Coordinates of C-alpha atoms in Angstrom, one line a residue:
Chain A
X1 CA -57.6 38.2 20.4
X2 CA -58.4 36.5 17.2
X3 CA -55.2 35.0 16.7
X4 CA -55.8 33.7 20.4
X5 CA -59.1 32.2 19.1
X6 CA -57.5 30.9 15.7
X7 CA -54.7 28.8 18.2
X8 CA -57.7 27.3 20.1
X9 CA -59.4 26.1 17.5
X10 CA -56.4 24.7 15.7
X11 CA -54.8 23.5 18.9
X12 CA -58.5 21.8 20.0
X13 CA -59.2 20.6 16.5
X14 CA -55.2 18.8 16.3
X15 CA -56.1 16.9 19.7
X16 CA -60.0 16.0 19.1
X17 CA -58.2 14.8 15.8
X18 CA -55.3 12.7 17.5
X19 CA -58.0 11.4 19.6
X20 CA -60.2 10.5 17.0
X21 CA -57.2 8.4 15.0
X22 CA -56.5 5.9 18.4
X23 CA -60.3 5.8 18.9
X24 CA -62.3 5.3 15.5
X25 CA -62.9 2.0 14.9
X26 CA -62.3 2.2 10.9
X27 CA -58.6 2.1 9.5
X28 CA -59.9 4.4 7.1
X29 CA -61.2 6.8 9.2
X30 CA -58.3 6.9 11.4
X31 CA -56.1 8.2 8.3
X32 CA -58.7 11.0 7.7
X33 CA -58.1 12.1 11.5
X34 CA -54.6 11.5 11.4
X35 CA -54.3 13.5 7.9
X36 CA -57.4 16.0 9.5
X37 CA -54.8 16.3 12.5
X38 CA -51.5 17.2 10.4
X39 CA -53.7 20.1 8.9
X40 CA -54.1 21.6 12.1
X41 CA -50.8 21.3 13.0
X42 CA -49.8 23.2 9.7
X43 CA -52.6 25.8 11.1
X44 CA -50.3 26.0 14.3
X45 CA -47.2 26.8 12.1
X46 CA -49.0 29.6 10.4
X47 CA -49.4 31.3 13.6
X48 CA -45.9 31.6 14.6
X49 CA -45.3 33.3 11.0
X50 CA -43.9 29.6 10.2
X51 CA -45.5 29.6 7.0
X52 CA -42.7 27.5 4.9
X53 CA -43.1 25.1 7.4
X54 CA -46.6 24.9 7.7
X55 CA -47.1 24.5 4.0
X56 CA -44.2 21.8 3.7
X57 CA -46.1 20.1 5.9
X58 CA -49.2 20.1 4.1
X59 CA -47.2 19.3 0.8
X60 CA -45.3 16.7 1.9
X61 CA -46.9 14.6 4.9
X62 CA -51.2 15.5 3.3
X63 CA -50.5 15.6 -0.1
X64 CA -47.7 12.8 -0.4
X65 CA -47.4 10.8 2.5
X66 CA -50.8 10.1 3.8
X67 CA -52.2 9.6 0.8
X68 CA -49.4 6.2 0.3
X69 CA -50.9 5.7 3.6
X70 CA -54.1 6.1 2.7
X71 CA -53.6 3.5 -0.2
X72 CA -52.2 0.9 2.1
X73 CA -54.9 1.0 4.8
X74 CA -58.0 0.9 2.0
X75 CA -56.3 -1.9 0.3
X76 CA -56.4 -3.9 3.7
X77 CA -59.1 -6.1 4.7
X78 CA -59.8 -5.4 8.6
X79 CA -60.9 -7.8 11.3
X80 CA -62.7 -5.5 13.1
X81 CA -63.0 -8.6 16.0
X82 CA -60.3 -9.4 16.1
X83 CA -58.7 -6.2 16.5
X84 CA -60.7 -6.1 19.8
X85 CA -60.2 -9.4 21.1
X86 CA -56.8 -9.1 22.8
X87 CA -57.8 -5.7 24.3
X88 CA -57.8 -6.8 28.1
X89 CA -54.6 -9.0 27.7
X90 CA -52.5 -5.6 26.4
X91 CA -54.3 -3.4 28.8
X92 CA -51.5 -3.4 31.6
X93 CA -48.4 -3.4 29.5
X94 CA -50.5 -0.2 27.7
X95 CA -51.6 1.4 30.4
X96 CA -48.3 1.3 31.9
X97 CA -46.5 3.3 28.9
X98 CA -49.7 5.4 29.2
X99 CA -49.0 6.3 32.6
X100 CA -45.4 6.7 32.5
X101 CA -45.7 9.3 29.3
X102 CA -48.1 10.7 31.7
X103 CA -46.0 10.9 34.2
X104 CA -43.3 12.3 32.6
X105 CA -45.4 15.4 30.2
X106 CA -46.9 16.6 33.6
X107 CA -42.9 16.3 35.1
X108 CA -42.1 18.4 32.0
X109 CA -45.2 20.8 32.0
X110 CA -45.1 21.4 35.8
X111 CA -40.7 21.8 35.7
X112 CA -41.3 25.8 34.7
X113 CA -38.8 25.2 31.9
X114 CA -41.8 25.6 29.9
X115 CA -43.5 28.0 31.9
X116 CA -44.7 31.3 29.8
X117 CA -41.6 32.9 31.9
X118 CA -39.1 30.7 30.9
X119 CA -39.9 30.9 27.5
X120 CA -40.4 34.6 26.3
X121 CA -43.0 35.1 23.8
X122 CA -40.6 35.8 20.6
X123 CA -43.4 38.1 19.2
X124 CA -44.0 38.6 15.4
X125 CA -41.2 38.5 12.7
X126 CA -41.2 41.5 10.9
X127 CA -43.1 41.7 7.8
X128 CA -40.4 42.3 5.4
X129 CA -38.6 38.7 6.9
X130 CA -39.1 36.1 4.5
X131 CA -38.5 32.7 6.1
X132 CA -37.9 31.1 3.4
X133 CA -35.4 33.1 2.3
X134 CA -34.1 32.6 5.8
X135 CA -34.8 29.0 6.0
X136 CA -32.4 28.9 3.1
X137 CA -29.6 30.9 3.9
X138 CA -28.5 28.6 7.1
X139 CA -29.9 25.6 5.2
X140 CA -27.1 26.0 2.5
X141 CA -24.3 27.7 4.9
X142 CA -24.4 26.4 8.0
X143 CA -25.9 23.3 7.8
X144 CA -25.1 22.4 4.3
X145 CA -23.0 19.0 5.8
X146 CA -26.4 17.8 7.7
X147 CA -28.7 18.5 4.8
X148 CA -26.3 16.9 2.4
X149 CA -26.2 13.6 4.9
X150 CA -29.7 13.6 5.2
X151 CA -30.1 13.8 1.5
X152 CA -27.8 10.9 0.9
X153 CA -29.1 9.0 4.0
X154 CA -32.9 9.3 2.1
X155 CA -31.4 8.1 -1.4
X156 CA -29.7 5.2 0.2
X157 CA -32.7 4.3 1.2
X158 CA -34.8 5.1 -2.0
X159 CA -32.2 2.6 -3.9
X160 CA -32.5 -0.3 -0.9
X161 CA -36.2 -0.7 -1.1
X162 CA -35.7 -0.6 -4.7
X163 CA -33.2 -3.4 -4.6
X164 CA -34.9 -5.0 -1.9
X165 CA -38.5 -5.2 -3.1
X166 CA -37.7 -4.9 -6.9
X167 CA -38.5 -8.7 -8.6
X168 CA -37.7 -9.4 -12.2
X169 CA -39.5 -12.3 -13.6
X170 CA -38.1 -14.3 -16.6
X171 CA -41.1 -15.5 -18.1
X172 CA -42.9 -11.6 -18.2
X173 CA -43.8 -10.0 -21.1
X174 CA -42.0 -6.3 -21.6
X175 CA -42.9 -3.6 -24.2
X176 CA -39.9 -1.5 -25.8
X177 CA -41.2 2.0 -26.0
X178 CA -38.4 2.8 -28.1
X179 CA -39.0 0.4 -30.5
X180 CA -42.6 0.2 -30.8
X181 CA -42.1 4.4 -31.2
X182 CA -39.4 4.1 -34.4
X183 CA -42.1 1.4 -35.7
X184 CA -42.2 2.0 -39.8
X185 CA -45.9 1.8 -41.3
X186 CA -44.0 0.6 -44.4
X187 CA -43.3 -2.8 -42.3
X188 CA -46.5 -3.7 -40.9
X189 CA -48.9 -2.5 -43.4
X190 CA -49.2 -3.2 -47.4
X191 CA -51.6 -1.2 -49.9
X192 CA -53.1 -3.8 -52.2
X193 CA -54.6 -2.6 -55.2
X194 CA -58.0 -4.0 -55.4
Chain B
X1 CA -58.6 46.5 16.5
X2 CA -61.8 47.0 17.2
X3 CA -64.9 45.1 16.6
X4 CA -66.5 46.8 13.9
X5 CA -62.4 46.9 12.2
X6 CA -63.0 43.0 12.3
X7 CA -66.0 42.9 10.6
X8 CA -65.4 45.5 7.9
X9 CA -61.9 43.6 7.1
X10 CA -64.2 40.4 7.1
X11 CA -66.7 41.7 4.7
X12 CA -64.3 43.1 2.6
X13 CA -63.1 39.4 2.6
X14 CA -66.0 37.8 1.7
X15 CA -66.6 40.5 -1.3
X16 CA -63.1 39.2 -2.6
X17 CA -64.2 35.9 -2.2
X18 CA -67.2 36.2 -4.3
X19 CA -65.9 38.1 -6.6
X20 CA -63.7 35.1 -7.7
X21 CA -65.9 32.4 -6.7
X22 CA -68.8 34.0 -9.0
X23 CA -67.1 34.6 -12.1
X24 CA -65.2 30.8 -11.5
X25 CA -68.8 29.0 -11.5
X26 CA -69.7 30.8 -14.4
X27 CA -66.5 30.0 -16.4
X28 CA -66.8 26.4 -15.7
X29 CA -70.1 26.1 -16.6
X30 CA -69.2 28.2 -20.0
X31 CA -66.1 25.9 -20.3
X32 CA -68.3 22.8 -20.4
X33 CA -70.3 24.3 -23.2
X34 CA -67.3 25.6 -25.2
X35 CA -65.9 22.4 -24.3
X36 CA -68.8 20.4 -26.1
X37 CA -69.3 22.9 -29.4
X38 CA -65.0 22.9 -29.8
X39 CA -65.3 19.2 -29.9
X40 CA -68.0 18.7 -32.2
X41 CA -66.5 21.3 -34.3
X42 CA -63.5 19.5 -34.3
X43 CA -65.3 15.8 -34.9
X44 CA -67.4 17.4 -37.7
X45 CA -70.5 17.6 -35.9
X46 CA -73.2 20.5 -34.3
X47 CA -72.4 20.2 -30.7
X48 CA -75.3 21.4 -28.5
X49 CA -76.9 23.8 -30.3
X50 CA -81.1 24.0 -29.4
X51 CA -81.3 25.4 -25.8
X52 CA -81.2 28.9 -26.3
X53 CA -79.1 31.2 -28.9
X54 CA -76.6 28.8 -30.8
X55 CA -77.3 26.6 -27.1
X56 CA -75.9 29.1 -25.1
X57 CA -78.6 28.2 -22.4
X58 CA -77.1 24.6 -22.5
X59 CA -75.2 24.9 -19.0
X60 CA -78.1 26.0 -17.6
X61 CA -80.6 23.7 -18.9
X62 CA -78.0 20.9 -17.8
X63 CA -77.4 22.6 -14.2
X64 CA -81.1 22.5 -13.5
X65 CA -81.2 18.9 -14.9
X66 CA -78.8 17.7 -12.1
X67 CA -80.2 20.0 -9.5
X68 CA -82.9 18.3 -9.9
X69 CA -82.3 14.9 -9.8
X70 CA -82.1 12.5 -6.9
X71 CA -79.1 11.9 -5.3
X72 CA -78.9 8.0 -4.6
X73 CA -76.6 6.7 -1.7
X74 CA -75.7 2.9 -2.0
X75 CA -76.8 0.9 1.1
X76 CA -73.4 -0.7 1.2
X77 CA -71.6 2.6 0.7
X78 CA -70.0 4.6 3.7
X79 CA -72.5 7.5 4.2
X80 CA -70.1 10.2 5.8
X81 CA -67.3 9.7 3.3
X82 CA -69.6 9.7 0.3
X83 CA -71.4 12.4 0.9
X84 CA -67.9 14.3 2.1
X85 CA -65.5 13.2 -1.1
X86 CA -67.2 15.5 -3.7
X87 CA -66.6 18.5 -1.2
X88 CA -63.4 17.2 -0.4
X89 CA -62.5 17.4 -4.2
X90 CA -64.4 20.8 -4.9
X91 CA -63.1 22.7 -1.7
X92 CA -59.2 22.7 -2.4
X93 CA -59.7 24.0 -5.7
X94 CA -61.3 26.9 -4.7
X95 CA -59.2 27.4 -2.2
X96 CA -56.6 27.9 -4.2
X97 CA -57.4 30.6 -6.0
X98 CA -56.9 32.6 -2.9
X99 CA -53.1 33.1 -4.2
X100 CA -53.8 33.8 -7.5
X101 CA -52.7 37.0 -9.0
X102 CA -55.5 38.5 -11.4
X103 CA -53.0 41.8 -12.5
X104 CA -52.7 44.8 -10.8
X105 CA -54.3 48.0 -10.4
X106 CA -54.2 51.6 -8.7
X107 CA -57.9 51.3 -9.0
X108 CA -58.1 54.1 -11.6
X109 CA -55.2 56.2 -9.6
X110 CA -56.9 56.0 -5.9
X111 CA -54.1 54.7 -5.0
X112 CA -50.4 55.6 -5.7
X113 CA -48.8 51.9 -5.7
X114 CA -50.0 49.5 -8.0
X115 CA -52.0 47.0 -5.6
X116 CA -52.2 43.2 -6.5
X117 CA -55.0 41.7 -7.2
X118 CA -55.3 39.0 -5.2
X119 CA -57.4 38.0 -2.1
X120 CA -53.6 37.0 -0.1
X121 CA -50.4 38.2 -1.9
X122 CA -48.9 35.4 -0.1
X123 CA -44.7 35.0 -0.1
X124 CA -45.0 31.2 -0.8
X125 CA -47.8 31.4 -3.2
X126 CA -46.3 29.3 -5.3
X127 CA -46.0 26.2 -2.7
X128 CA -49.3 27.1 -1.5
X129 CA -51.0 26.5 -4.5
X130 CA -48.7 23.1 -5.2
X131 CA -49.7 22.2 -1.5
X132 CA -53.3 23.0 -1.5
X133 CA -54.2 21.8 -5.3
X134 CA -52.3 18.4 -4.5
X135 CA -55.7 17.5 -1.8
X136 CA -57.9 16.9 -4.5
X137 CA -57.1 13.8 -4.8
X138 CA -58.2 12.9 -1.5
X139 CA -61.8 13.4 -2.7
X140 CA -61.3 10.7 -5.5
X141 CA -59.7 8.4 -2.9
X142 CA -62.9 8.5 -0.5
X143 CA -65.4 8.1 -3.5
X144 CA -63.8 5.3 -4.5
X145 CA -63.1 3.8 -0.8
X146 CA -66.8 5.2 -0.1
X147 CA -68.8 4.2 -2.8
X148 CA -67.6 0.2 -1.8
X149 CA -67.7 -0.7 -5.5
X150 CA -65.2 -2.4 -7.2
X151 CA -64.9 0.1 -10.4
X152 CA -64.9 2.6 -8.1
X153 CA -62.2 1.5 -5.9
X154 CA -60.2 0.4 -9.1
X155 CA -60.3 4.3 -9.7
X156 CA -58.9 5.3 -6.5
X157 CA -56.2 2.8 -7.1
X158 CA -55.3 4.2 -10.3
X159 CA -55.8 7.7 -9.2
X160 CA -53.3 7.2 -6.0
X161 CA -50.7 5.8 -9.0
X162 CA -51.4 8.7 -11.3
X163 CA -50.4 10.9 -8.3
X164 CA -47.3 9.5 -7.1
X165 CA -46.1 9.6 -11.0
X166 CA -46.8 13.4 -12.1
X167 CA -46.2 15.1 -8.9
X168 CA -42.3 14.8 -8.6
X169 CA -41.6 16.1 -11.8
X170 CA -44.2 19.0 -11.6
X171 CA -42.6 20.1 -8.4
X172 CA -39.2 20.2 -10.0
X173 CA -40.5 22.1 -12.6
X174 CA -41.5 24.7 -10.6
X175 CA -37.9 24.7 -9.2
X176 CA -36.6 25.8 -12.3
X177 CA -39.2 28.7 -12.5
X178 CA -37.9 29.6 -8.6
X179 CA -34.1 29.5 -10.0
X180 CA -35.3 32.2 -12.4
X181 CA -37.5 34.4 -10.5
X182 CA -35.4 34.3 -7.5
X183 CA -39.0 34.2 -5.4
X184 CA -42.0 32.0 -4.4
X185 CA -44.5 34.9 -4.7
X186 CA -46.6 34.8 -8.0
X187 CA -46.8 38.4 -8.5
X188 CA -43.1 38.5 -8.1
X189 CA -43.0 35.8 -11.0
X190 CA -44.7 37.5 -13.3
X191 CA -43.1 40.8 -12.6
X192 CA -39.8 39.3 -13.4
X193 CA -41.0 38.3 -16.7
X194 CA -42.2 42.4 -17.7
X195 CA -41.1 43.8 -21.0
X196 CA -42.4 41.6 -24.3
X197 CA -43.0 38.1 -24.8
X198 CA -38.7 37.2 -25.1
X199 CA -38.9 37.7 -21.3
X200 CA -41.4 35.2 -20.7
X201 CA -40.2 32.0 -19.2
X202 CA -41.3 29.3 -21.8
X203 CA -38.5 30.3 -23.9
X204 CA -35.6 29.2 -21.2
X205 CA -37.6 26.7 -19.7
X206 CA -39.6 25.2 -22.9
X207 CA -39.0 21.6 -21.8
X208 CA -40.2 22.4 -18.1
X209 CA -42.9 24.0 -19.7
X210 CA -44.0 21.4 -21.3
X211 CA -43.4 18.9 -18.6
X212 CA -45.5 20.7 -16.1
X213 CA -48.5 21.9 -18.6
X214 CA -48.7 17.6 -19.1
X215 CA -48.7 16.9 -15.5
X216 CA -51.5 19.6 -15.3
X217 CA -53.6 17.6 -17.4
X218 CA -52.6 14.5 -15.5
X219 CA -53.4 16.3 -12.0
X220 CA -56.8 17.2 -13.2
X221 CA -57.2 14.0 -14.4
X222 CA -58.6 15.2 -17.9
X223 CA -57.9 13.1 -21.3
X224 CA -55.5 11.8 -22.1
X225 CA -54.2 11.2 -18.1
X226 CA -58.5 10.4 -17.1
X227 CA -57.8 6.7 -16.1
X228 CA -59.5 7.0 -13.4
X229 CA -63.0 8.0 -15.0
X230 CA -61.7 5.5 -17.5
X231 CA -65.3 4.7 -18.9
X232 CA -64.6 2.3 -21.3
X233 CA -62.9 0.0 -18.8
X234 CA -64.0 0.5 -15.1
X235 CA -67.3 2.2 -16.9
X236 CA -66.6 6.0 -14.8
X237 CA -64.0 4.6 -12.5
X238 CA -64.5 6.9 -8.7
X239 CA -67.7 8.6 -9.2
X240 CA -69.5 5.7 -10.8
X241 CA -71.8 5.6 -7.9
X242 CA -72.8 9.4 -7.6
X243 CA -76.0 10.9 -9.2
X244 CA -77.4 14.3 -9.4
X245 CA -75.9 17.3 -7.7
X246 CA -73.0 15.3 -6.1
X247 CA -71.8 14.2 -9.8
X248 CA -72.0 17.8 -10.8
X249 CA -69.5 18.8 -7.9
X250 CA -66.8 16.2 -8.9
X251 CA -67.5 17.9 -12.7
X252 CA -67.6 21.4 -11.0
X253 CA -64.6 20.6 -9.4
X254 CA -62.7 19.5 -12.4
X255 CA -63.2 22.3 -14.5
X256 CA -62.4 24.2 -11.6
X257 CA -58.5 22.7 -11.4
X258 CA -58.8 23.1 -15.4
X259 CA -58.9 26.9 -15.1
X260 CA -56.3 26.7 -11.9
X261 CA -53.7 25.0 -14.0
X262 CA -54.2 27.1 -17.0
X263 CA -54.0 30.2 -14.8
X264 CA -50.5 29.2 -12.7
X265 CA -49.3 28.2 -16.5
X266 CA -50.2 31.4 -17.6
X267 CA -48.4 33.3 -14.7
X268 CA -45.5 31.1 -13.9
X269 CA -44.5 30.5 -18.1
X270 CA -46.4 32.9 -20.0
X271 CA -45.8 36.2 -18.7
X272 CA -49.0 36.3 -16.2
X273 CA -50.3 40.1 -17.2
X274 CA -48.0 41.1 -19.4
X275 CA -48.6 41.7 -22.9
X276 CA -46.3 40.3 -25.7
X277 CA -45.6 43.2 -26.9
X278 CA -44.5 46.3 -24.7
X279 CA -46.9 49.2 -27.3
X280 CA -49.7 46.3 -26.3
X281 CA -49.7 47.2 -22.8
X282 CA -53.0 50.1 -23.0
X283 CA -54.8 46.6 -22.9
X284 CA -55.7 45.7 -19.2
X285 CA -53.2 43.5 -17.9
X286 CA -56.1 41.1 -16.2
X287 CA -57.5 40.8 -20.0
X288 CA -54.0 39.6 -20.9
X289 CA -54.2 37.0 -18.0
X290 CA -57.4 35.6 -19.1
X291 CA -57.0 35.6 -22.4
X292 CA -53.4 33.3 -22.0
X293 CA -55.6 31.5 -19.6
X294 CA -58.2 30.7 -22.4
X295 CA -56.4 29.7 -24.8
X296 CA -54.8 27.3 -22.3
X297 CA -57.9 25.9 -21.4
X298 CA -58.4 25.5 -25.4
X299 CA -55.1 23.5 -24.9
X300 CA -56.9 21.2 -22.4
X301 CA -60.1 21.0 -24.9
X302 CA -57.9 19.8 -27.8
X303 CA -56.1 17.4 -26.3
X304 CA -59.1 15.8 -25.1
X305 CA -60.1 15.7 -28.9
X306 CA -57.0 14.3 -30.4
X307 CA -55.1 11.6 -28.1
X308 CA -56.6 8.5 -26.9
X309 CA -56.1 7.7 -23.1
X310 CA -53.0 6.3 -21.9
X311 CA -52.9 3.1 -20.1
X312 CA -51.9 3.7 -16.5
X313 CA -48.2 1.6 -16.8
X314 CA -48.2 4.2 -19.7
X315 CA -48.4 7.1 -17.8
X316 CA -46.3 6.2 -14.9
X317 CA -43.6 5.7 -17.1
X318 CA -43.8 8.9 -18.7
X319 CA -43.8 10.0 -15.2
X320 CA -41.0 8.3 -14.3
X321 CA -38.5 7.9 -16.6
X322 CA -39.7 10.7 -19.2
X323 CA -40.9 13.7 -17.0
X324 CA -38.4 13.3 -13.9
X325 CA -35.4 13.0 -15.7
X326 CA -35.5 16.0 -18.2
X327 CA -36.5 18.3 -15.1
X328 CA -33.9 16.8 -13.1
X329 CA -31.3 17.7 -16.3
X330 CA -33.3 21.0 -16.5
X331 CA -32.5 22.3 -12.9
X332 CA -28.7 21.1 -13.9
X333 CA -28.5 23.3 -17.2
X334 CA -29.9 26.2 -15.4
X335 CA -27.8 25.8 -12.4
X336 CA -24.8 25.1 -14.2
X337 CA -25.1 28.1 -16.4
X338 CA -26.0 30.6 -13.6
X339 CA -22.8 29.6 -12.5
X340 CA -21.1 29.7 -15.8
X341 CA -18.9 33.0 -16.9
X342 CA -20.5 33.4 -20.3
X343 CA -23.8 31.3 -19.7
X344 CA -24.5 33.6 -17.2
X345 CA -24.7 36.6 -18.9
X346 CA -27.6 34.6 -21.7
X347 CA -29.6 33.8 -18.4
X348 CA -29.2 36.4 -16.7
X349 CA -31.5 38.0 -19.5
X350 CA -34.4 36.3 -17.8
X351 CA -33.1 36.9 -14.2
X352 CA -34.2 40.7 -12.9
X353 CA -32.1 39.5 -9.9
X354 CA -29.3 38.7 -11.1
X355 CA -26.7 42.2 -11.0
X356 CA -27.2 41.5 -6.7

C-alpha cells in the first residue's frame, strides 16, 4: 500500500519531470528537471531493493555528470527567439519520430510481453541479500572481460579528449611547484644590519 | 500493517529526526562561536566576548539579527532558483545524517542486542552519504546562476572546478577504507576498527587519511579551499547577493557539512565509538564519537587560522596530480599486500574479515 503510493509519486514525479525538461523554456531550468527527473528514477531503484543502483545513480549522473552539464548550459548565452523560430519548419519531421515511437511503445505495451502475467512480480530480496555484495561477485567472475573492456574503452577515451582538446602554447607562462617549494630564504632574502 | 502501525512507525521517525536535527542547529550555531573565540585566541585578540557570559549569547544575538533582517531579491535575479539554492544547499546535508552512526546502545539493557544508533542502518551508508553530500553544490551553482551577478557567477564557476578536482580522489579514498572493512555499512566500519586506537584505520591508511580529511575541507568549501566565497577577489563570490535569513542558511548549511565530514572522518579513520584504549571503554561510546568529532571540527577552525587560500589552478592541481595519484598508489599497496604471503598477515591486523 505505501510502497504502491511511494512508486506513484516517484513514477509521476520522473514523467512531470521529463516533461518539464522538453517544455521549459530556460536551458537552465531544463537541467534542474532533467537532474530533478534522474532523482526519481534513483527513487524507482530503491523500490525494487536496487539500492546500489539507485545511489550510483545519484552519485554519478546528479552529483558528477549533471553538474558538467550544468556548467555548460549556464555558461551559454541562449536565443530564446531564435530557438522558437524554426518550430513549424521541424514540426513534421518531429512529429513523425513522435508518432512512430508512439507507435511502437503502445505495440510494445499492448504485445502482453509486458503484461503483469508475463512478467511475474519477483517479490522482495531477502533482507540478509546484500546487492552489492552481489553486484560484485558476477561483476568480477563472470563478467570480469566486459567490465575490463568497458574500463579500457572509457580510458581510451579519457586520453583522446585529452590529446584532442589539450593545447600547449609556447609563449605561456608556467610555475614549477617543485621549485618554487625547495625555494631557499637564504637566496632571495638578505639581513642588513642597520 | 495497519493504519495506526503507520503512524506510530512515522512518529517514531520524526522523533529521530528531531533528535539529530535539534542538537545539529545547536552545534552549528555553538561552532560559529567557538569558531570566532579559537581564532581570536589564536590572532591574539578577545573574540566576541559582551553578549552574555564570556558571549555565550553571541549566536543568538547574531541569529535574531539575521532573522530579522530583510531579505532583498535582485530585480534581474531568477526568483525561483534564488529563493530555492539556499535550501538546495541546506537540505542534502541534513539529509545525510540519516546514515550516520551515533554508537550503540541496549538502551540501558531493554534490549538484548546492541541497537545502532542511527535513524537508517543503511548497507551502503557509506555511498549514500558520498552521493547525497556531493548535491550541495547544486545550491552554490543556482545562487550563482540565480543571483545574475557576475561575482556571483564567477563563484559557481569556481565552485563547479573545485568539485570536479576533490571528488575523485575522495571517492578513492573511501575505497581503501572498503578494502579494509570488507563493507559499505558505517556501523560495520567502525566495528572492524574495535579494540584500542592501533586498530583504527589512520594508521594503515595515514596518506588516505589525510587525502580525504583535505578534500573535506575543500567539499565544504571552508579556508583554505573557500574560493568561491573568495572575498577578497569576487568580494563573497555565490552568495554575494543574499541578505538576512537566506545568508544564514548557506552559513547554516556550511557548518552543517563541517560537522558531516568531521563525523564520517571520525567513523571511517578514527575508530567511530571506540575508545583508544580498551580499560577507557566505561565512557559512552557516542561521547567518544563526538568528542573525535570536535576536535575534528577544531581541525577545520585552525586551518582556517593558519593557511592563506589557495588560488583555484592551485587547488586543482593538488587535486589532480597530488591527491589522485597517492590514492590511486594507495588502493595498489593495499591490494597488493592483501595478496602478498607475508604482507598479508601485517594487514590482515586491521582486517576482522580476513580468516574467511
Amino acid at each position: 500500500m505505501l510502497e504502491l503510493g511511494f512508486f506513484y509519486m516517484f513514477a509521476g514525479l520522473a514523467v512531470m519531470a521529463a516533461l518539464g525538461v522538453v517544455m521549459s523554456r530556460n536551458t537552465v531550468h531544463s537541467v534542474m528537471f532533467l537532474i530533478f527527473c534522474f532523482f526519481n528514477a534513483a527513487g524507482l531503484f530503491f523500490l525494487l531493493d536496487a539500492e546500489f543502483i539507485g545511489i550510483l545513480l545519484i552519485l554519478i549522473y546528479v552529483g558528477a555528470v549533471m553538474v558538467l552539464f550544468m556548467f555548460v548550459v549556464m555558461m551559454l548565452e541562449v536565443n530564446f527567439a531564435g530557438l522558437r523560430e524554426g518550430f513549424l519548419r521541424y514540426l513534421p519531421i518531429g512529429g513523425m519520430i513522435a508518432l512512430v515511437l508512439f507507435i511502437e511503445i503502445v505495440a510494445a505495451g499492448s504485445s502482453g510481453i509486458f503484461s503483469p502475467e508475463g512478467m511475474p512480480d519477483p517479490g522482495h530480496a531477502a533482507q540478509h541479500v546484500n546487492n552489492t555484495v552481489e553486484i560484485g561477485k558476477v561483476l568480477y567472475t563472470r563478467y570480469l572481460l566486459g567490465f575490463e573492456v568497458a574500463a579500457i574503452i572509457l580510458l581510451v577515451a579519457l586520453i583522446g579528449s585529452v590529446v584532442l582538446t589539450l593545447r600547449v602554447r609556447k609563449d605561456a607562462k608556467y610555475q614549477n611547484i617543485s621549485r618554487q617549494v625547495n625555494v631557499d630564504p637564504a637566496d632571495r632574502l638578505r639581513k642588513v644590519k642597520m | 500493517m495497519s493504519w495506526l502501525d503507520t503512524a506510530i512507525t512515522a512518529g517514531i521517525w520524526a522523533l529521530e529526526v528531531l533528535a539529530i536535527a535539534i542538537p545539529v542547529a545547536l552545534s552549528v550555531a555553538y561552532i560559529t562561536y567557538a569558531e570566532r573565540r579559537v581564532i581570536g585566541w589564536m590572532q591574539i585578540r578577545k573574540g566576541c566576548n559582551r553578549v552574555g557570559w564570556a558571549g555565550l549569547l553571541q549566536p543568538i544575538a547574531d541569529g535574531l539579527k539575521l532573522f530579522l533582517k530583510e531579505t532583498i531579491i535582485p530585480t534581474t535575479a531568477n526568483k525561483f532558483l534564488f529563493v530555492a539554492a539556499p535550501v538546495m544547499s541546506l537540505l542534502p546535508v541534513l539529509v545525510a545524517f540519516a546514515v550516520v552512526p551515533f554508537g550503540e546502545t541496549t538502551l540501558g539493557g531493554l534490549w538484548e542486542v546492541a541497537h545502532v544508533m542511527a535513524i537508517s542502518n543503511l548497507n551502503i551508508g557509506v555511498l549514500y552519504v558520498m552521493a547525497i553530500s556531493s548535491l550541495g553544490i547544486y545550491g552554490i551553482l543556482m545562487a550563482g546562476w540565480a543571483s545574475n551577478s557576475k561575482y556571483a557567477f564567477l563563484g559557481a564557476i569556481r565552485a563547479t572546478c573545485q568539485m570536479v578536482s576533490y571528488e575523485i580522489a575522495m571517492g578513492f579514498a573511501i575505497v581503501c577504507v572498503l578494502m579494509l572493512s570488507g563493507s559499505l555499512n558505517l556501523a560495520e566500519i567502525v566495528r572492524a576498527q574495535s579494540g584500542g586506537f592501533w586498530h583504527w584505520y589512520f594508521i594503515p591508511l595515514f596518506p588516505v587519511f589525510l587525502v580525504y580529511f583535505i578534500s573535506g575541507v575543500a567539499e565544504t568549501n571552508r579556508s583554505p579551499f573557500d574560493l568561491t566565497e573568495g572575498e577578497s577577489e569576487i568580494v563573497a563570490g555565490f552568495f554575494v547577493e543574499y541578505s538576512g535569513m537566506w545568508f544564514a542558511t548557506f552559513s547554516l548549511a556550511e557548518y552543517g557539512a563541517m560537522i558531516l565530514i568531521s563525523l564520517i572522518t571520525a567513523i571511517m579513520f578514527l575508530g567511530g565509538w571506540h575508545a583508544p584504549f580498551p580499560f577507557l571503554d566505561v565512557i559512552p561510546g557516542t561521547v567518544w564519537l563526538l568528542g573525535k568529532t570536535a576536535f575534528l571540527i577544531f581541525m577545520f577552525i585552525w586551518f582556517r587560522a593558519t593557511f592563506p587560500r589557495y588560488r583555484y589552478d592551485q587547488l586543482m592541481r593538488l587535486g589532480w596530480k597530488v591527491f589522485l595519484p597517492v590514492t590511486l598508489v594507495w588502493i595498489a599497496v593495499i591490494g597488493i599486500s592483501i595478496y602478498t604471503p607475508v604482507l598479508s598477515d601485517i594487514i590482515g591486523f586491521w582486517r576482522p574479515g580476513s580468516a574467511l
